[in-house]
Amino acid sequence: MSPTISRRGLLCGCAGLVAAGGLAGLADLGVAAAQQRDGSGERLRIGYLPITDAAPLLVADRGPRFAEPVLFRSWSALAEAFLTRQVDIAHLLMPMAIQLRFALGAPARILGWNHTNGSALTVAPQITELGQLAGTQVAIPFWWSIHNIVIQQLLRANGLRPVIRSSASRSAGTVELIVMSPSDMIPALANGSISAFTVADPFNAGAQLRGVGRIHRFLGDNWRDHACCALVVHQDLIDRRPDDAQLVADMVVAAQQGIGANRQGTARTLSGRYLPQPLPAITQSLTYSDRIPVRHPQWNPQRIGFQPFPFPSFTAELVASMHDTAVDGDTRFLSRLDPAGVHADLVDDRFVRSALDHAGGPGAFGLPGLTRTEEIDPS
């Protein structure tokens, strides 16, 4: 960090922007911090939110090149830490990574995916159909998130209109979306201040096990095998320390294979040490029963998946969907983006391709190949 800027001053100066879901201004501070720190002899630092999406980074055999992962409470706090070089590696919301790179000019690059699926829309127990959300507040974890994109698709498909900074109206069929830290969502649902939330697990499982919420729809039932979070690093890690970038990819791919082979054991490893939620909630989020109703059972939407390859088709569809999503923030950068061209600028898949080859190829993760067609059903 620049010696002329105190940590306290930085936090105070960006608080309003962070609260609004935007991080403008922090990119330049991140560049300044990078210039103050070469980092080549330091251990790589990992930042994460306490969700099952982060599992590959948490249970991996990290070795001496990595410091112990640091837990953050909100996406805005983790993004700030990444931009100001407090962490070198993070699992970030993929739309957030797009915002960081193309709206703020931050040197963020995606190496691969941490997971697929793993999120849901959880509603209060008395909610039995989406139409009942009219006139209420629904919480999302961040404006630039797959959760915001999918909930707006679902609301519109069911005759509802999402609104921001405007009171919801039952007669008008509007639903107010608000940003909330994942850790605050279960208490808010329990006390009735929100009618629903959409977020990654184990918060959905936790609400259901406590009896304060019910999973209404897995987001993987809306967008098959979507990626919520991606593995994000700084550009200079790739440019100046490619061996470390490869080490990160190898580590995550190996961890994903291990999770797939032992989900119960993974839950025990995560519990207490990395995730503060109860073990039953973590276990359930990794091993949901087939008895939970889904619209597309052949998609296995309730099952969080762990495969690392970042499909270009997903990036293109994600950018296109961001154009149609309301956020409380500056969206002008989207007009400059060609959905078909974003992937090449944002993602560097050389390292994950190499890691996949050493792990047995795409087939080792149940992938028929490294291309696919996106399947989306917002009904």
Short mmCIF file of C-alpha atoms in Angstrom, two decimals:
data_model
loop_
_atom_site.label_atom_id
_atom_site.label_comp_id
_atom_site.label_asym_id
_atom_site.label_seq_id
_atom_site.Cartn_x
_atom_site.Cartn_y
_atom_site.Cartn_z
CA MET A 1 0.00 0.00 0.00
CA SER A 2 1.22 3.49 -0.79
CA PRO A 3 2.90 4.98 2.30
CA THR A 4 0.86 8.21 1.84
CA ILE A 5 -2.43 6.37 2.32
CA SER A 6 -3.31 4.93 5.68
CA ARG A 7 -5.27 1.71 5.98
CA ARG A 8 -7.96 3.56 7.94
CA GLY A 9 -8.14 6.30 5.30
CA LEU A 10 -8.52 3.75 2.55
CA LEU A 11 -11.36 1.96 4.32
CA CYS A 12 -13.20 5.19 5.10
CA GLY A 13 -12.70 6.57 1.64
CA CYS A 14 -14.20 3.57 -0.10
CA ALA A 15 -16.95 2.69 2.35
CA GLY A 16 -19.74 4.35 0.40
CA LEU A 17 -18.68 2.79 -2.87
CA VAL A 18 -18.39 -0.63 -1.36
CA ALA A 19 -21.78 -0.39 0.29
CA ALA A 20 -23.33 0.38 -3.09
CA GLY A 21 -21.76 -2.69 -4.63
CA GLY A 22 -19.18 -0.64 -6.52
CA LEU A 23 -15.43 -0.49 -6.04
CA ALA A 24 -14.42 2.39 -8.29
CA GLY A 25 -11.22 4.10 -7.15
CA LEU A 26 -9.70 1.03 -5.52
CA ALA A 27 -8.11 -0.24 -8.73
CA ASP A 28 -5.52 2.54 -8.78
CA LEU A 29 -4.74 1.89 -5.11
CA GLY A 30 -4.23 -1.76 -5.95
CA VAL A 31 -1.73 -0.85 -8.65
CA ALA A 32 0.11 1.39 -6.22
CA ALA A 33 0.23 -1.42 -3.70
CA ALA A 34 1.61 -3.79 -6.30
CA GLN A 35 4.40 -1.34 -7.09
CA GLN A 36 5.35 -1.28 -3.41
CA ARG A 37 5.51 -5.04 -3.13
CA ASP A 38 7.24 -7.49 -5.42
CA GLY A 39 6.05 -10.52 -3.47
CA SER A 40 8.31 -13.02 -5.20
CA GLY A 41 9.75 -14.26 -1.93
CA GLU A 42 6.55 -14.13 0.08
CA ARG A 43 3.98 -16.83 0.65
CA LEU A 44 0.89 -16.58 -1.51
CA ARG A 45 -2.11 -15.33 0.43
CA ILE A 46 -5.63 -16.67 -0.12
CA GLY A 47 -8.85 -14.82 0.69
CA TYR A 48 -12.24 -16.51 0.90
CA LEU A 49 -15.83 -16.25 2.07
CA PRO A 50 -17.12 -19.06 4.33
CA ILE A 51 -19.07 -20.89 1.63
CA THR A 52 -18.70 -24.34 0.11
CA ASP A 53 -17.72 -22.73 -3.22
CA ALA A 54 -14.32 -22.03 -1.67
CA ALA A 55 -13.74 -25.67 -0.66
CA PRO A 56 -11.01 -26.48 -3.23
CA LEU A 57 -8.82 -23.64 -1.97
CA LEU A 58 -9.45 -24.59 1.64
CA VAL A 59 -8.93 -28.35 1.63
CA ALA A 60 -6.08 -28.33 -0.89
CA ASP A 61 -2.63 -29.59 -0.02
CA ARG A 62 -1.19 -26.08 -0.21
CA GLY A 63 2.38 -26.65 0.83
CA PRO A 64 4.92 -24.07 2.04
CA ARG A 65 4.32 -21.55 -0.78
CA PHE A 66 0.93 -20.64 0.66
CA ALA A 67 -0.14 -18.82 3.80
CA GLU A 68 -3.17 -19.96 5.76
CA PRO A 69 -6.38 -18.75 4.03
CA VAL A 70 -8.01 -15.62 5.49
CA LEU A 71 -11.80 -15.48 5.98
CA PHE A 72 -13.75 -12.41 4.87
CA ARG A 73 -17.34 -11.67 5.82
CA SER A 74 -18.59 -10.00 2.62
CA TRP A 75 -17.82 -9.93 -1.08
CA SER A 76 -17.03 -6.22 -0.98
CA ALA A 77 -14.45 -6.78 1.77
CA LEU A 78 -12.81 -9.62 -0.16
CA ALA A 79 -12.74 -7.59 -3.38
CA GLU A 80 -11.15 -4.67 -1.56
CA ALA A 81 -8.50 -6.97 -0.09
CA PHE A 82 -7.76 -8.36 -3.54
CA LEU A 83 -7.52 -4.93 -5.17
CA THR A 84 -5.26 -3.55 -2.44
CA ARG A 85 -3.01 -6.62 -2.61
CA GLN A 86 -3.82 -7.92 0.84
CA VAL A 87 -4.47 -11.27 -0.84
CA ASP A 88 -2.94 -12.78 -3.97
CA ILE A 89 -5.57 -15.41 -4.74
CA ALA A 90 -9.31 -15.29 -4.19
CA HIS A 91 -12.46 -17.08 -5.17
CA LEU A 92 -14.51 -14.17 -6.48
CA LEU A 93 -17.96 -13.91 -7.97
CA MET A 94 -17.43 -14.21 -11.70
CA PRO A 95 -19.53 -11.13 -12.61
CA MET A 96 -17.50 -9.26 -10.00
CA ALA A 97 -14.29 -10.34 -11.73
CA ILE A 98 -15.71 -8.92 -14.97
CA GLN A 99 -16.49 -5.65 -13.22
CA LEU A 100 -13.02 -5.46 -11.67
CA ARG A 101 -11.23 -5.96 -14.95
CA PHE A 102 -13.40 -4.05 -17.40
CA ALA A 103 -15.01 -1.33 -15.27
CA LEU A 104 -12.08 -0.58 -12.96
CA GLY A 105 -9.15 -1.70 -15.11
CA ALA A 106 -7.90 -3.94 -12.30
CA PRO A 107 -5.32 -6.57 -13.32
CA ALA A 108 -7.59 -9.48 -12.37
CA ARG A 109 -7.35 -12.72 -14.32
CA ILE A 110 -9.31 -15.94 -13.96
CA LEU A 111 -7.28 -19.16 -13.91
CA GLY A 112 -10.26 -21.50 -13.70
CA TRP A 113 -13.45 -22.35 -11.87
CA ASN A 114 -13.68 -23.39 -8.25
CA HIS A 115 -17.00 -25.18 -8.64
CA THR A 116 -20.33 -25.42 -10.46
CA ASN A 117 -23.81 -24.97 -8.95
CA GLY A 118 -23.85 -24.72 -5.13
CA SER A 119 -26.39 -21.88 -4.73
CA ALA A 120 -30.13 -21.66 -4.16
CA LEU A 121 -33.09 -19.39 -3.58
CA THR A 122 -34.26 -19.89 0.00
CA VAL A 123 -37.65 -18.52 1.06
CA ALA A 124 -39.48 -18.06 4.34
CA PRO A 125 -41.48 -21.17 5.33
CA GLN A 126 -44.84 -19.57 4.47
CA ILE A 127 -43.74 -18.79 0.89
CA THR A 128 -44.94 -21.54 -1.45
CA GLU A 129 -44.73 -19.80 -4.83
CA LEU A 130 -42.69 -16.94 -6.25
CA GLY A 131 -45.71 -14.69 -6.68
CA GLN A 132 -45.84 -14.34 -2.89
CA LEU A 133 -42.55 -12.42 -2.98
CA ALA A 134 -44.36 -9.39 -4.42
CA GLY A 135 -44.23 -6.48 -1.99
CA THR A 136 -41.26 -7.89 -0.06
CA GLN A 137 -37.48 -7.63 0.13
CA VAL A 138 -35.17 -10.35 -1.18
CA ALA A 139 -31.48 -10.38 -0.27
CA ILE A 140 -28.61 -11.01 -2.68
CA PRO A 141 -24.90 -11.17 -1.76
CA PHE A 142 -23.65 -8.59 -4.30
CA TRP A 143 -24.96 -6.70 -7.30
CA TRP A 144 -22.39 -8.25 -9.63
CA SER A 145 -23.25 -11.86 -8.86
CA ILE A 146 -24.84 -14.83 -10.60
CA HIS A 147 -27.40 -14.68 -7.80
CA ASN A 148 -28.61 -11.24 -8.87
CA ILE A 149 -28.72 -12.32 -12.50
CA VAL A 150 -30.66 -15.52 -11.86
CA ILE A 151 -33.13 -14.10 -9.32
CA GLN A 152 -34.05 -11.35 -11.77
CA GLN A 153 -34.55 -13.94 -14.51
CA LEU A 154 -36.77 -15.97 -12.19
CA LEU A 155 -38.79 -12.97 -11.03
CA ARG A 156 -39.45 -11.72 -14.56
CA ALA A 157 -40.38 -15.21 -15.76
CA ASN A 158 -42.98 -15.36 -12.99
CA GLY A 159 -44.57 -11.98 -13.72
CA LEU A 160 -42.67 -10.02 -11.06
CA ARG A 161 -40.48 -6.96 -11.49
CA PRO A 162 -37.27 -6.46 -9.48
CA VAL A 163 -36.70 -2.93 -8.15
CA ILE A 164 -33.72 -1.27 -6.47
CA ARG A 165 -33.83 1.56 -3.89
CA SER A 166 -37.59 1.58 -4.22
CA SER A 167 -40.15 0.08 -1.87
CA ALA A 168 -41.73 -3.09 -3.16
CA SER A 169 -45.43 -3.10 -3.94
CA ARG A 170 -47.64 -6.18 -3.83
CA SER A 171 -50.24 -4.58 -6.10
CA ALA A 172 -47.58 -3.60 -8.64
CA GLY A 173 -45.91 -7.01 -8.46
CA THR A 174 -42.51 -5.60 -7.53
CA VAL A 175 -39.78 -7.13 -5.38
CA GLU A 176 -37.05 -5.02 -3.79
CA LEU A 177 -33.57 -6.47 -4.04
CA ILE A 178 -31.05 -5.56 -1.35
CA VAL A 179 -27.39 -6.49 -0.87
CA MET A 180 -26.63 -8.32 2.36
CA SER A 181 -23.62 -10.18 3.69
CA PRO A 182 -24.28 -13.94 3.51
CA SER A 183 -23.76 -14.33 7.25
CA ASP A 184 -26.61 -11.88 7.92
CA MET A 185 -29.14 -13.63 5.69
CA ILE A 186 -30.35 -16.42 7.96
CA PRO A 187 -31.02 -14.05 10.91
CA ALA A 188 -32.81 -11.62 8.57
CA LEU A 189 -35.01 -14.40 7.22
CA ALA A 190 -35.73 -15.62 10.74
CA ASN A 191 -36.82 -12.19 12.00
CA GLY A 192 -38.95 -11.49 8.94
CA SER A 193 -37.06 -8.49 7.60
CA ILE A 194 -36.65 -10.30 4.27
CA SER A 195 -38.88 -12.89 2.62
CA ALA A 196 -36.10 -14.75 0.81
CA PHE A 197 -32.43 -14.78 -0.04
CA THR A 198 -30.30 -16.24 -2.78
CA VAL A 199 -26.73 -17.16 -1.95
CA ALA A 200 -24.19 -19.96 -1.95
CA ASP A 201 -24.32 -22.82 0.53
CA PRO A 202 -24.11 -23.74 3.35
CA PHE A 203 -26.42 -20.80 4.16
CA ASN A 204 -29.36 -22.35 2.30
CA ALA A 205 -28.86 -25.68 4.03
CA GLY A 206 -28.41 -23.89 7.34
CA ALA A 207 -31.72 -22.03 7.03
CA GLN A 208 -33.53 -25.23 6.12
CA LEU A 209 -32.04 -27.23 8.98
CA ARG A 210 -32.95 -24.49 11.47
CA GLY A 211 -36.51 -24.42 10.18
CA VAL A 212 -36.43 -20.71 9.31
CA GLY A 213 -36.33 -21.19 5.54
CA ARG A 214 -37.04 -23.58 2.70
CA ILE A 215 -35.07 -24.09 -0.49
CA HIS A 216 -37.43 -23.07 -3.28
CA ARG A 217 -35.10 -23.44 -6.27
CA PHE A 218 -31.52 -24.48 -6.79
CA LEU A 219 -29.86 -22.02 -9.16
CA GLY A 220 -28.41 -24.97 -11.03
CA ASP A 221 -32.02 -25.81 -11.90
CA ASN A 222 -32.17 -22.48 -13.70
CA TRP A 223 -28.70 -22.43 -15.30
CA ARG A 224 -27.13 -25.84 -15.69
CA ASP A 225 -23.68 -26.23 -14.14
CA HIS A 226 -23.12 -22.50 -13.87
CA ALA A 227 -20.08 -21.07 -12.11
CA CYS A 228 -20.77 -18.75 -9.20
CA CYS A 229 -17.14 -18.19 -8.20
CA ALA A 230 -13.92 -18.28 -10.17
CA LEU A 231 -10.28 -18.64 -9.18
CA VAL A 232 -8.87 -15.12 -9.53
CA VAL A 233 -5.25 -13.96 -9.37
CA HIS A 234 -3.33 -10.81 -10.24
CA GLN A 235 -1.92 -10.47 -13.75
CA ASP A 236 1.62 -10.11 -12.44
CA LEU A 237 1.45 -13.56 -10.85
CA ILE A 238 0.97 -14.96 -14.34
CA ASP A 239 3.51 -12.66 -15.99
CA ARG A 240 6.32 -12.78 -13.42
CA ARG A 241 5.70 -16.03 -11.56
CA PRO A 242 4.14 -18.51 -13.99
CA ASP A 243 5.42 -21.46 -11.97
CA ASP A 244 3.37 -20.23 -9.01
CA ALA A 245 0.32 -19.76 -11.25
CA GLN A 246 0.70 -23.36 -12.37
CA LEU A 247 1.10 -24.45 -8.76
CA VAL A 248 -2.21 -22.77 -7.89
CA ALA A 249 -3.99 -24.51 -10.77
CA ASP A 250 -2.48 -27.90 -9.96
CA MET A 251 -3.41 -27.52 -6.30
CA VAL A 252 -7.03 -26.62 -6.99
CA VAL A 253 -7.54 -29.35 -9.60
CA ALA A 254 -6.15 -32.00 -7.26
CA ALA A 255 -8.38 -30.73 -4.45
CA GLN A 256 -11.45 -30.85 -6.69
CA GLN A 257 -10.76 -34.49 -7.45
CA GLY A 258 -10.34 -35.24 -3.77
CA ILE A 259 -13.62 -33.53 -2.87
CA GLY A 260 -15.48 -35.51 -5.51
CA ALA A 261 -14.13 -38.73 -4.05
CA ASN A 262 -14.94 -37.91 -0.41
CA ARG A 263 -17.65 -35.33 0.20
CA GLN A 264 -18.37 -36.41 3.77
CA GLY A 265 -14.70 -36.14 4.67
CA THR A 266 -14.49 -32.75 2.98
CA ALA A 267 -17.36 -31.50 5.14
CA ARG A 268 -15.50 -32.59 8.28
CA THR A 269 -12.32 -30.87 7.10
CA LEU A 270 -14.17 -27.62 6.41
CA SER A 271 -16.14 -27.64 9.67
CA GLY A 272 -14.72 -25.58 12.47
CA ARG A 273 -11.40 -24.80 10.86
CA TYR A 274 -12.60 -22.91 7.77
CA LEU A 275 -16.39 -22.66 7.85
CA PRO A 276 -18.20 -21.51 11.00
CA GLN A 277 -21.51 -23.15 10.06
CA PRO A 278 -22.58 -26.40 11.78
CA LEU A 279 -21.25 -29.64 10.33
CA PRO A 280 -24.77 -30.91 9.39
CA ALA A 281 -25.32 -27.82 7.21
CA ILE A 282 -21.95 -28.20 5.51
CA THR A 283 -22.51 -31.92 4.96
CA GLN A 284 -25.98 -31.37 3.55
CA SER A 285 -24.76 -28.68 1.17
CA LEU A 286 -22.22 -31.12 -0.29
CA THR A 287 -24.57 -34.12 -0.38
CA TYR A 288 -28.15 -32.93 -0.98
CA SER A 289 -30.67 -35.76 -1.21
CA ASP A 290 -32.36 -36.57 -4.49
CA ARG A 291 -35.66 -36.29 -2.58
CA ILE A 292 -35.59 -32.49 -2.87
CA PRO A 293 -37.85 -31.58 -5.85
CA VAL A 294 -36.12 -30.13 -8.91
CA ARG A 295 -37.38 -29.18 -12.35
CA HIS A 296 -34.45 -30.71 -14.23
CA PRO A 297 -33.34 -33.85 -12.37
CA GLN A 298 -31.03 -34.83 -15.22
CA TRP A 299 -29.01 -31.68 -14.51
CA ASN A 300 -28.34 -32.72 -10.87
CA PRO A 301 -28.91 -29.05 -9.92
CA GLN A 302 -28.84 -29.67 -6.16
CA ARG A 303 -25.33 -31.11 -6.31
CA ILE A 304 -22.42 -28.71 -6.12
CA GLY A 305 -19.85 -29.80 -8.66
CA PHE A 306 -16.10 -29.45 -8.62
CA GLN A 307 -14.48 -29.15 -12.02
CA PRO A 308 -11.96 -26.48 -13.01
CA PHE A 309 -12.42 -25.70 -16.69
CA PRO A 310 -13.84 -22.22 -17.46
CA PHE A 311 -16.04 -22.66 -20.51
CA PRO A 312 -15.97 -19.70 -22.95
CA SER A 313 -19.67 -20.24 -23.70
CA PHE A 314 -20.50 -19.50 -20.07
CA THR A 315 -18.48 -16.28 -20.02
CA ALA A 316 -20.22 -15.06 -23.18
CA GLU A 317 -23.69 -15.89 -21.85
CA LEU A 318 -22.86 -14.35 -18.49
CA VAL A 319 -21.82 -11.04 -20.05
CA ALA A 320 -24.96 -11.01 -22.20
CA SER A 321 -27.07 -11.63 -19.09
CA MET A 322 -25.34 -8.82 -17.21
CA HIS A 323 -26.67 -6.41 -19.84
CA ASP A 324 -30.21 -7.35 -18.81
CA THR A 325 -29.64 -7.20 -15.04
CA ALA A 326 -30.43 -4.17 -12.88
CA VAL A 327 -27.73 -3.16 -10.40
CA ASP A 328 -27.18 -0.27 -8.03
CA GLY A 329 -24.01 0.96 -9.67
CA ASP A 330 -22.34 2.12 -12.88
CA THR A 331 -23.16 -0.16 -15.81
CA ARG A 332 -21.72 1.96 -18.61
CA PHE A 333 -18.74 -0.34 -19.06
CA LEU A 334 -21.06 -3.09 -20.27
CA SER A 335 -21.78 -1.14 -23.46
CA ARG A 336 -18.12 -1.51 -24.38
CA LEU A 337 -18.08 -5.29 -23.96
CA ASP A 338 -18.61 -7.81 -26.71
CA PRO A 339 -19.84 -10.97 -24.95
CA ALA A 340 -17.95 -13.16 -27.39
CA GLY A 341 -14.65 -11.36 -26.76
CA VAL A 342 -14.56 -11.00 -22.97
CA HIS A 343 -13.35 -14.53 -22.25
CA ALA A 344 -10.01 -14.12 -24.03
CA ASP A 345 -9.22 -10.93 -22.08
CA LEU A 346 -10.42 -12.18 -18.70
CA VAL A 347 -9.48 -15.86 -18.57
CA ASP A 348 -6.08 -17.51 -18.94
CA ASP A 349 -6.81 -21.23 -19.12
CA ARG A 350 -3.30 -22.44 -20.02
CA PHE A 351 -2.55 -23.48 -16.47
CA VAL A 352 -5.82 -25.30 -15.82
CA ARG A 353 -5.50 -27.12 -19.15
CA SER A 354 -2.08 -28.36 -18.09
CA ALA A 355 -3.41 -29.34 -14.66
CA LEU A 356 -6.31 -31.18 -16.28
CA ASP A 357 -3.93 -33.14 -18.50
CA HIS A 358 -1.95 -34.29 -15.47
CA ALA A 359 -5.16 -35.19 -13.62
CA GLY A 360 -6.43 -37.52 -16.32
CA GLY A 361 -8.07 -35.11 -18.75
CA PRO A 362 -11.64 -33.77 -18.90
CA GLY A 363 -13.07 -37.27 -18.50
CA ALA A 364 -11.69 -37.45 -14.98
CA PHE A 365 -14.24 -34.75 -14.09
CA GLY A 366 -17.09 -36.21 -16.10
CA LEU A 367 -16.63 -33.74 -18.94
CA PRO A 368 -17.08 -35.05 -22.49
CA GLY A 369 -14.84 -32.27 -23.78
CA LEU A 370 -13.88 -28.64 -23.33
CA THR A 371 -16.79 -27.08 -25.21
CA ARG A 372 -20.45 -26.94 -24.27
CA THR A 373 -23.76 -25.23 -24.99
CA GLU A 374 -25.34 -23.27 -22.14
CA GLU A 375 -28.70 -24.52 -20.90
CA ILE A 376 -30.87 -21.96 -19.11
CA ASP A 377 -34.46 -22.25 -17.93
CA PRO A 378 -35.72 -19.26 -15.92
CA SER A 379 -39.32 -20.46 -15.74
#
